[in-house]
XYZ file of C-alpha atoms in Angstrom:
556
model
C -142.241 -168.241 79.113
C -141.451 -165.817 81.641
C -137.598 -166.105 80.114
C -138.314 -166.228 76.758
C -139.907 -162.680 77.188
C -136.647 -161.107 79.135
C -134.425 -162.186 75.904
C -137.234 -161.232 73.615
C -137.243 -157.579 75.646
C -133.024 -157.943 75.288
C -132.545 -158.096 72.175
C -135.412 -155.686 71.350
C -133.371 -152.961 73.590
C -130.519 -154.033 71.706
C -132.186 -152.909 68.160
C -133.440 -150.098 69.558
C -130.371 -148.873 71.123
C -128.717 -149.647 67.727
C -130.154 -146.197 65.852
C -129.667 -143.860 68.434
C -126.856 -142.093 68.233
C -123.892 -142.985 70.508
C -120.636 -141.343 69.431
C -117.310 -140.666 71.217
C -115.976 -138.152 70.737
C -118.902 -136.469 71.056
C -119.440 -134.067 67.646
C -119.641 -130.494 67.871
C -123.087 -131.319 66.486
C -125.995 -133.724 66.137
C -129.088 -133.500 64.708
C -130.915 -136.311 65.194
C -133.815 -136.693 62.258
C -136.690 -138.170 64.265
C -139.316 -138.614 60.736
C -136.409 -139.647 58.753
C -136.187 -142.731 57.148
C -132.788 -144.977 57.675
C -130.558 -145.421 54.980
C -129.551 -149.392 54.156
C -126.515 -150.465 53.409
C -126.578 -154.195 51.543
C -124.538 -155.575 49.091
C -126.356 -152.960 46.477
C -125.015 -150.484 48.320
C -121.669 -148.188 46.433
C -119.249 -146.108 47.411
C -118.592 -142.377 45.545
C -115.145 -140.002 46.312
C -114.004 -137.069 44.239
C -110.046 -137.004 44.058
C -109.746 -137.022 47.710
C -111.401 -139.392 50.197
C -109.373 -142.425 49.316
C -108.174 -143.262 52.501
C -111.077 -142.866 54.357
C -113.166 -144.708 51.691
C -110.711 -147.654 52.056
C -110.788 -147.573 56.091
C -114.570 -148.124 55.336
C -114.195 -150.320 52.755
C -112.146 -153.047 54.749
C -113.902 -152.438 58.056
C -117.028 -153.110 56.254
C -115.834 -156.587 54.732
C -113.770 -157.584 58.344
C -116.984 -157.029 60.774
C -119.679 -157.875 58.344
C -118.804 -159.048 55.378
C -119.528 -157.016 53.246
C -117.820 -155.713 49.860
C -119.522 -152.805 48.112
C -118.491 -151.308 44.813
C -116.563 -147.959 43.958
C -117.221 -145.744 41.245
C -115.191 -142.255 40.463
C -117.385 -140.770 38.349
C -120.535 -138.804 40.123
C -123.855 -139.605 39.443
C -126.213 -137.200 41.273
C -129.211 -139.704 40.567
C -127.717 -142.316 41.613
C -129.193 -144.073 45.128
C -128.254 -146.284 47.650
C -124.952 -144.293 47.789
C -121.941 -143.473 49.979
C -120.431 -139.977 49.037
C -117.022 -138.444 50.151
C -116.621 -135.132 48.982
C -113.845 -132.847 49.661
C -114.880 -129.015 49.770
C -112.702 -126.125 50.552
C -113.545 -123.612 52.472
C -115.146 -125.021 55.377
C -114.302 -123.015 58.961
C -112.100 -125.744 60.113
C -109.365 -127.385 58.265
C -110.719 -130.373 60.102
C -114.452 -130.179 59.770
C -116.534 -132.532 58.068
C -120.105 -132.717 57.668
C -122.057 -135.730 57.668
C -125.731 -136.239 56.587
C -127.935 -139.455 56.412
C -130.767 -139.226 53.997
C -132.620 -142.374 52.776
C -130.893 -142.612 49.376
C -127.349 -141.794 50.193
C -125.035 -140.706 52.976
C -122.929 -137.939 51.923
C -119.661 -136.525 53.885
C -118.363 -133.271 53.064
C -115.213 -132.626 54.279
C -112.320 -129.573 54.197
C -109.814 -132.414 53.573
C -108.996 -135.680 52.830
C -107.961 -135.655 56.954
C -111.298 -133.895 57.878
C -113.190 -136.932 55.395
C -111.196 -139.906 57.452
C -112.902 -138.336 60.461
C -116.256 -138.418 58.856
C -115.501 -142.150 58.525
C -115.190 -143.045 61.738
C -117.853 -141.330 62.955
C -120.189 -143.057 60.028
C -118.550 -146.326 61.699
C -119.996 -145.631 65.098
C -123.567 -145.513 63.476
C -123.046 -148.676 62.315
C -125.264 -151.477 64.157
C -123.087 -153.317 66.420
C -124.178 -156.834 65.273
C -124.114 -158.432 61.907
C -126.905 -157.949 60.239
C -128.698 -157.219 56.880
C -129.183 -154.975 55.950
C -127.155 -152.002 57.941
C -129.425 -149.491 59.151
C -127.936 -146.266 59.681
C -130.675 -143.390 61.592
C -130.734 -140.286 59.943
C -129.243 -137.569 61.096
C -127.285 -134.738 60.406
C -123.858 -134.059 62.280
C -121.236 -130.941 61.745
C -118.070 -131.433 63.757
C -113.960 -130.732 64.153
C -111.407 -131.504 67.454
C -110.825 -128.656 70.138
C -107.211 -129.350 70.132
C -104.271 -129.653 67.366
C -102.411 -132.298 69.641
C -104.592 -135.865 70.428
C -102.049 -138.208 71.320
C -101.216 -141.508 73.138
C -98.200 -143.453 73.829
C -97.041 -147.140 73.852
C -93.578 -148.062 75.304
C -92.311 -151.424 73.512
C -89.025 -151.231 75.330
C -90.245 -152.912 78.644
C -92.276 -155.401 77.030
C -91.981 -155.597 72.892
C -95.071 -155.762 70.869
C -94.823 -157.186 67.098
C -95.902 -155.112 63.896
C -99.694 -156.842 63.526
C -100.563 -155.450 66.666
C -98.759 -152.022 66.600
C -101.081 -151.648 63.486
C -104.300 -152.941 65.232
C -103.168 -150.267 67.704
C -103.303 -147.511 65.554
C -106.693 -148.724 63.948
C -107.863 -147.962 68.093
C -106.383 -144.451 67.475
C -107.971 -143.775 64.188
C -111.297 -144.929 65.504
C -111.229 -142.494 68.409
C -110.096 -139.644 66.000
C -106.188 -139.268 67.967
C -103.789 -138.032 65.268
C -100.622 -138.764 67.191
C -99.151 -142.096 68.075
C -95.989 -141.643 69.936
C -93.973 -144.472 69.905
C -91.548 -145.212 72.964
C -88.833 -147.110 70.817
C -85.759 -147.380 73.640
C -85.043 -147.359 77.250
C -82.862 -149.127 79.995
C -84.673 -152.764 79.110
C -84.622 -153.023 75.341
C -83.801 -151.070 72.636
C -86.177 -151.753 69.955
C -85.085 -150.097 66.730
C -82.675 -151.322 63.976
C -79.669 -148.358 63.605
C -77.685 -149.683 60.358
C -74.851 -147.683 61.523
C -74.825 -150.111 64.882
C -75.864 -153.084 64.891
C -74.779 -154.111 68.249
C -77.894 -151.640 69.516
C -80.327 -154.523 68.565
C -77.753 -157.481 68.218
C -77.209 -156.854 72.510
C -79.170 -154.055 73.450
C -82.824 -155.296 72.229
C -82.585 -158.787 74.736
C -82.587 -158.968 78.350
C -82.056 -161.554 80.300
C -85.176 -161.836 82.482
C -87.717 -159.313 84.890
C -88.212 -158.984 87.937
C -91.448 -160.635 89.692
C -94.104 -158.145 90.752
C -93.437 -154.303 91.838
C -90.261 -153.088 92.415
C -88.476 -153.992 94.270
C -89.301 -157.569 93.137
C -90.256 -160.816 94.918
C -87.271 -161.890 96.307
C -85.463 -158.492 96.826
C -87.331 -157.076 99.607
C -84.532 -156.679 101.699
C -82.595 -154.518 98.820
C -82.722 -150.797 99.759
C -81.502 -147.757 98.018
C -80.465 -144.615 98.887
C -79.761 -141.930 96.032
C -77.667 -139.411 98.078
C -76.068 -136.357 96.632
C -72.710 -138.169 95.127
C -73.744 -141.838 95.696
C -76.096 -144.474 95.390
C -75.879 -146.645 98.684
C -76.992 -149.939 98.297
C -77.525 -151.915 101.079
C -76.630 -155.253 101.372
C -73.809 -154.170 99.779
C -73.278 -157.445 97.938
C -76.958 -157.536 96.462
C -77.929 -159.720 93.817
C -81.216 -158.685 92.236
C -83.596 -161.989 91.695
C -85.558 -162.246 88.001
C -87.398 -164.430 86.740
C -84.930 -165.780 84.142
C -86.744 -165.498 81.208
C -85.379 -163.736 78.523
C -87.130 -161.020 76.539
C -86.629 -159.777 73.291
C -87.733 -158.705 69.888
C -86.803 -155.524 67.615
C -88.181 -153.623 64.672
C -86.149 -153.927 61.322
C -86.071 -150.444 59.820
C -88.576 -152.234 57.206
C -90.781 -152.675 59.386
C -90.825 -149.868 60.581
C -91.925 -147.969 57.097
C -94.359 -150.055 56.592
C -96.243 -148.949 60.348
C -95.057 -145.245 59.100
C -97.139 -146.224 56.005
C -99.734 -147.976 57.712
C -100.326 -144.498 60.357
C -100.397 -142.647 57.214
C -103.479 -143.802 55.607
C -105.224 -143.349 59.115
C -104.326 -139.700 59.092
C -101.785 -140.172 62.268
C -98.832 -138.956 62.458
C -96.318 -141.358 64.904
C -93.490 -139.164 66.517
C -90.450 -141.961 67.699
C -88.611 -141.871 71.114
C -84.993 -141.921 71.317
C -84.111 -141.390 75.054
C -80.664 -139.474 75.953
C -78.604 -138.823 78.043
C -80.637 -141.479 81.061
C -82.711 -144.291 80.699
C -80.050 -145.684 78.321
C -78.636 -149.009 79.839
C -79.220 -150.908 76.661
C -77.763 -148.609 74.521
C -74.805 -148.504 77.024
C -74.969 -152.461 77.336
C -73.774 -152.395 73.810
C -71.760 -149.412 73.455
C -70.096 -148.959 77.029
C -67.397 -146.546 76.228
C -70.510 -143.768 75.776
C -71.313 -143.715 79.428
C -69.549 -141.990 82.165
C -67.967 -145.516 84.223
C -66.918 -147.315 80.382
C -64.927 -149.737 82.307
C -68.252 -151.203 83.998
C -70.465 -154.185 83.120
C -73.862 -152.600 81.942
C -76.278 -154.776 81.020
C -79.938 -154.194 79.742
C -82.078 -153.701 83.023
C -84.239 -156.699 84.040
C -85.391 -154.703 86.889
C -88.173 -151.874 87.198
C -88.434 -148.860 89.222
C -86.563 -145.749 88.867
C -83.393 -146.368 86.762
C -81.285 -143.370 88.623
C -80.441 -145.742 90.836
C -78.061 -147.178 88.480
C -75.463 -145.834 85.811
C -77.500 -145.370 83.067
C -76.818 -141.893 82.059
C -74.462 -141.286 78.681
C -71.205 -139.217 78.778
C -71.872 -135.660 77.628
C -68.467 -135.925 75.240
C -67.980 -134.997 71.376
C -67.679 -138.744 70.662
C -71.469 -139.829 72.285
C -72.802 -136.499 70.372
C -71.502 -138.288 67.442
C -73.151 -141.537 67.671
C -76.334 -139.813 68.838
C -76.083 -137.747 65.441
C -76.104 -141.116 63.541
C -78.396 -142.514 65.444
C -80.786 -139.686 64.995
C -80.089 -139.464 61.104
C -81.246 -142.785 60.514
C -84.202 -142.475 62.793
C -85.459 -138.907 60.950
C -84.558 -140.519 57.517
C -87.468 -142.822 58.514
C -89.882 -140.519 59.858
C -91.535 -138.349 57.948
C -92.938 -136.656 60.931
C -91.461 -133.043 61.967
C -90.465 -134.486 65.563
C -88.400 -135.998 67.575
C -88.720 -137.065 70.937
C -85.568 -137.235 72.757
C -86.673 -138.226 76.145
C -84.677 -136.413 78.512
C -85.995 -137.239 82.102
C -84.703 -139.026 85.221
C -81.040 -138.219 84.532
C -79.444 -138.512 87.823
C -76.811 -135.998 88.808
C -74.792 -137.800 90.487
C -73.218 -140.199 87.893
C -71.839 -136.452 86.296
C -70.603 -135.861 89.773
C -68.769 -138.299 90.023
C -67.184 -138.826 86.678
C -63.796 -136.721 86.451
C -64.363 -136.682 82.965
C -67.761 -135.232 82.913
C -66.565 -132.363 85.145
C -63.681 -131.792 82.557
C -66.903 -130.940 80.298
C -68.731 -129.027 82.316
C -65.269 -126.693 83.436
C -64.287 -125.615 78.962
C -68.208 -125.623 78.567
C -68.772 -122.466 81.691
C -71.403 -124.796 82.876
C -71.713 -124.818 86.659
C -73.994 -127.514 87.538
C -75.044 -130.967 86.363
C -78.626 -129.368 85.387
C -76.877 -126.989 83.007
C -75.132 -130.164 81.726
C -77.884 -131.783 81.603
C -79.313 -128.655 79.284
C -76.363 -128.323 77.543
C -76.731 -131.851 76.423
C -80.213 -131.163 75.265
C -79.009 -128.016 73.380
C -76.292 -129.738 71.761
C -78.470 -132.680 70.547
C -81.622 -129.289 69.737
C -79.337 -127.829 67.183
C -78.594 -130.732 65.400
C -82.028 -131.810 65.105
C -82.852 -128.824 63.990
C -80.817 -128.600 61.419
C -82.504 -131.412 59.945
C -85.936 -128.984 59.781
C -87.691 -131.110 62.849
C -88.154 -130.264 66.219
C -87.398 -132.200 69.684
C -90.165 -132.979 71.942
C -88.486 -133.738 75.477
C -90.470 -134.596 79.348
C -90.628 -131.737 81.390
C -86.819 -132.553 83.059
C -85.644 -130.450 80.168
C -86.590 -127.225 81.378
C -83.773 -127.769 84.004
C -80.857 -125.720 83.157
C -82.875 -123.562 80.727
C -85.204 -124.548 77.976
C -83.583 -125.227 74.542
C -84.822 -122.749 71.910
C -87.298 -124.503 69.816
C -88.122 -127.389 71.993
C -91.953 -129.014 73.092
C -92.385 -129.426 76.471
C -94.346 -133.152 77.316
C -95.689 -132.282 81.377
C -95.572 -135.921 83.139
C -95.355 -134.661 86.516
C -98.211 -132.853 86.923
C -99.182 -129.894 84.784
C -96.083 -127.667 86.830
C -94.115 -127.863 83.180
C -96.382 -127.788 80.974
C -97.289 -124.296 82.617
C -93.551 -122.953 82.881
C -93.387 -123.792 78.991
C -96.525 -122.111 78.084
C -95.156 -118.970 79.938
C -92.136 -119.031 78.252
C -94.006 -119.538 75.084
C -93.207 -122.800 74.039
C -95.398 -125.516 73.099
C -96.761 -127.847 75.742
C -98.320 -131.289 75.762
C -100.298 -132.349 79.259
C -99.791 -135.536 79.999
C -99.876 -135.288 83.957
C -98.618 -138.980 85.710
C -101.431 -139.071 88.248
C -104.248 -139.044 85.961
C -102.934 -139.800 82.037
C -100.831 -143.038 82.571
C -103.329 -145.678 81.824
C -100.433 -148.244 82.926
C -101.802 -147.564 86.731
C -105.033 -149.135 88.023
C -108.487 -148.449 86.755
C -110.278 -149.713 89.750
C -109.049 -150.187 93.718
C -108.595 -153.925 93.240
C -107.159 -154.497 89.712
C -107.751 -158.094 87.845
C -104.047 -158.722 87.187
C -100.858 -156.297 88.292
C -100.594 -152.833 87.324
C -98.457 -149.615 88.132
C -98.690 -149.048 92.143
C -101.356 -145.812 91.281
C -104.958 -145.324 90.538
C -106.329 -143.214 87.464
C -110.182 -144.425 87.376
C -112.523 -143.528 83.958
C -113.939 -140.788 85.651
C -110.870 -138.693 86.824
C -109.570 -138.704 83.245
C -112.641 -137.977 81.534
C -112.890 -134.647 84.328
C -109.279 -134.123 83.170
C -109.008 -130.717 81.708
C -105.579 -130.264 79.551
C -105.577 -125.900 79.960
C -104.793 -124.767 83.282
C -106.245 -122.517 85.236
C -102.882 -120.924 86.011
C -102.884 -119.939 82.049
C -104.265 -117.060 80.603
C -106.004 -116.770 77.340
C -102.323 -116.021 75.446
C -100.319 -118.790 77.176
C -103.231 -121.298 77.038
C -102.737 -121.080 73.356
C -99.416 -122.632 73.803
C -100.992 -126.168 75.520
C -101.019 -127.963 72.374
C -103.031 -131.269 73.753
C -102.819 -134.012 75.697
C -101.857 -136.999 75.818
C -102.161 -140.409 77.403
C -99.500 -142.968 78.095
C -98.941 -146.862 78.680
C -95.889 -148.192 79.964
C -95.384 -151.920 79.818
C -93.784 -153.357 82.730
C -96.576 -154.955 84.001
C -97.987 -155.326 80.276
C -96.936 -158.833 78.899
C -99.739 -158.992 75.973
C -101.694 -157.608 73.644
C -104.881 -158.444 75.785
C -103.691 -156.627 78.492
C -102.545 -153.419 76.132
C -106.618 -153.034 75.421
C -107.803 -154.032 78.938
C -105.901 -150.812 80.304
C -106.370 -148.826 77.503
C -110.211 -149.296 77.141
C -112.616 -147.371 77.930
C -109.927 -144.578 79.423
C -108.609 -143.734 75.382
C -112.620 -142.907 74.913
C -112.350 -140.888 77.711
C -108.664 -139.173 76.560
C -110.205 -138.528 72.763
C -113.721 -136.820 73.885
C -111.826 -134.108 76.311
C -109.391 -133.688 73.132
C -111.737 -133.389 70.645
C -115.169 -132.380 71.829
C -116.129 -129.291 72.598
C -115.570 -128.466 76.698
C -119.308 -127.034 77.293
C -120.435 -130.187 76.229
C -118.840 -132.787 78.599
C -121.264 -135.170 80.427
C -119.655 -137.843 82.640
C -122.970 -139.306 82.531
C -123.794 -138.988 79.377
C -120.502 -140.556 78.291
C -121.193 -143.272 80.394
C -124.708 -143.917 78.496
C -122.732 -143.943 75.152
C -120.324 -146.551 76.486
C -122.541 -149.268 76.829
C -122.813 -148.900 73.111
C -119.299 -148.517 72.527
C -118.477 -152.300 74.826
C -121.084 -153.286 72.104
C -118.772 -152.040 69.030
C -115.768 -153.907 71.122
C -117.269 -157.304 71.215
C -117.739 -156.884 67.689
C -114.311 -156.544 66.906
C -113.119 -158.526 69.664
C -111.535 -155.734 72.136
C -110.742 -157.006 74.959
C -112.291 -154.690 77.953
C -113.339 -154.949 81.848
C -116.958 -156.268 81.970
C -117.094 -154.004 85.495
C -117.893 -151.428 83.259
C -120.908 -153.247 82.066
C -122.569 -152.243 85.786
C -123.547 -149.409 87.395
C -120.635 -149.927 90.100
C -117.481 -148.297 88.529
């Protein structure tokens, strides 16, 4: 007896907890309608949108018929007695180009929006007063909520050079964005172990570069390499045994997207409202492309291959030649990649470019001697330049890691800050756009807790430090803080072999990233947000997001 009244007093909670009102991001408003009766939606139940809305009526539409099956009917033509009634309606004129307003009444739910944009947002927030069980019918509390993001820039990254990730769940990805209201997906397309991108114009850059051979075991250094040291001295790397033979684990890895595929994730993004900026990275991190084109890089007469190993890649030649002929093939490259992307940038990468490999390449200091250019940063800038202006001419802009403000900041460039918020800052004061994206607390690739399930990075970024994250400064004043454009958080895949363990890492810390993004900063409650998690784990098991049940205790 005594149990049957604990699940009785369970599942009662769980009802109850059902109509309050649990959202992340937090709104900028929420009025909570204590007499007002529920509106019910059942198979009776119709959708209404003026000319705009589509999007975010589909997005409701399908979510509807995948978590509960249930498929309601459209109609275009408004009937203002009409009942049991979802309305999207775009209105000009609203403060925000991004506000919506969203009211539940008992005959209809109505969202009034400034654009078809603001409306998708109204969606998803409709979606997290959804019950989190199956049910009939759908009882959604009353209330009435008025609401827009604090910042332009809500973004988060996904490498799929490390460890490739097919198009079904690079979609299901961006479906995680769109439900946390993140308008920016920036996808991390090449690096030293794959490059993951078809280029017509070269085909060897996915016929060699896009499979590696195997990984190593565990954190770098590897298991089995412990006794493989490296030194990264002014002109050298000294490598010591000198005969070392780095041990993998054999097992190839491959995979590429055909330039198909990739429109139809472009596509896909679209209809969700976010916008997915591609990474090229130039002139380091580019042992594939090098693996396949060796005469770009600065030793053409080595062996590259496509790194199997982790760790900092300056320890190895993986930095391009700065010469008229690897401009060239970067042009192509780059024309085919824009031609694809509607989006206005690029990202070029532009970090961990060791010096030394320009050092000691006769050619390179042939360059930098006709060029005026005195050191290997200003090469290093002059290669950015050079790559700026072409962009550029194509009407987009380059967004580069805070290594490109070395040698002087090209014109029109966005500054990403990944090693702490020192760039980010510089930028701003120098008036350039600036997305915060500090290592220590935004890459979601390092541990959540002390003792991790399964391997991550070597570095610890709990819930609570990046929900306390704040992406202005306090080095900024009111002028150059308007130049910190968002934030951003990132996942690098090394230790990321699945899609399971893409969600475990990024859940509940992306719920964390969109409420400082979007909600307004005098409203921020750790604890609060923690109350309106257990209701969001809910909403996960529903759609089958894997998470760590830790966070179903007090004790994280």
């Amino acid at each position: 007896m005594k149990n049957i009244i604990l699940a009785l007093l369970f599942f009662t909670t769980i009802k109850l907890s059902a109509q309050e009102i649990n959202i992340i991001p937090q709104p900028v408003s929420v009025k909570s309608v204590p007499a007002g009766v529920p509106f019910k939606i059942d198979i009776t139940t119709s959708f209404y949108t003026d000319l705009g809305g589509n999007s975010a009526i589909s997005f409701l539409d399908n979510y509807l018929s995948q978590y509960y099956n249930l498929k309601l009917k459209w109609f275009k033509n408004p009937e203002l007695k009409r009942k049991n009634i979802i309305n999207v309606i775009i209105k000009k004129g609203l403060n925000n180009v991004n506000q919506y307003q969203l009211t539940v009444e008992q005959n209809a739910i109505t969202i009034t929006a400034n654009s078809d944009t603001a409306a998708f947002y109204g969606i998803q927030t409709l979606i997290q007063l959804l019950p989190t069980v199956k049910s009939t019918p759908l009882n959604i509390p009353a209330v009435e909520i008025t609401d827009y993001p604090r910042f332009g820039y809500r973004g988060m990254h996904l490498d799929v050079s490390r460890h490739f990730f097919d198009v079904a769940f690079i979609k299901k990805y961006i479906d995680y964005l769109a439900l946390h209201k993140m308008n920016y997906f920036h996808w991390h397309l090449t690096d030293d172990h794959g490059w993951r991108i078809e280029i017509k114009k070269y085909p060897k850059l996915t016929e060699i570069g896009a499979s590696r051979k195997g990984s190593i075991i565990g954190l770098w250094p590897g298991k089995g390499n412990e006794n493989i040291k490296y030194q990264v001295l002014p002109n050298e790397v000294k490598i010591t045994p000198k005969d070392a033979v780095i041990k993998t684990d054999g097992i190839p890895h491959s995979g590429y997207y055909t330039q198909e595929q990739v429109k139809e994730v472009i596509d896909y993004a679209a209809k969700r409202y976010i916008t997915i900026i591609p990474e090229i990275e130039m002139p380091a991190h580019s042992m594939a492309l090098l693996a396949a084109y060796p005469e770009l890089g600065t030793e053409p007469n080595s062996k590259y291959e496509v790194a199997q190993t982790w760790g900092m890649m300056n320890k190895y030649n993986n930095v391009l030649q700065a010469s008229d002929t690897t401009f060239k093939f970067l042009e192509n490259v780059l024309a085919e990649v824009m031609e694809l992307f509607p989006a206005p940038y690029i990202h070029i990468g532009g970090d961990e470019a060791s010096k030394i490999w320009w050092k000691k390449s006769l050619l390179s200091q042939q360059i930098m001697k006709a060029n005026g250019l005195k050191t290997e940063s200003e090469l290093q800038s002059y290669f950015i330049r050079r790559m700026e202006k072409f962009v550029n001419s194509k009407g987009k802009t380059i967004i580069g890691w805070n290594e490109i403000l070395q040698g002087g900041l090209a014109p029109n460039a966005i500054v990403m800050s990944w090693q702490g918020e020192k760039g980010g800052i510089e930028a701003a004061k120098q008036q350039h756009k600036a997305i915060m994206t500090p290592e220590n607390i935004m890459y979601f690739n390092h541990a959540q807790f002390a003792k991790e399930d399964s391997l991550t990075a070597n570095k610890f970024s709990p819930l609570v430090n990046v929900y306390n994250y704040e992406p202005i400064p306090t080095a900024l004043n009111a002028e150059q803080a308007k130049y910190i454009w968002g934030a951003q958080g990132c996942l690098w895949s090394e230790y990321i072999t699945n899609p399971a363990k893409v969600e475990y890492l990024l859940f509940p810390r992306l719920d964390a990233l969109s409420e400082i993004l979007w909600s307004p900063r005098e409203k921020r409650n750790y604890a609060d947000f923690q109350k309106r998690l257990k209701m969001q784990f809910l909403r996960y098991d529903l759609m089958g997001i894997t998470y760590s049940k830790r966070y179903l205790s007090n004790n994280y």
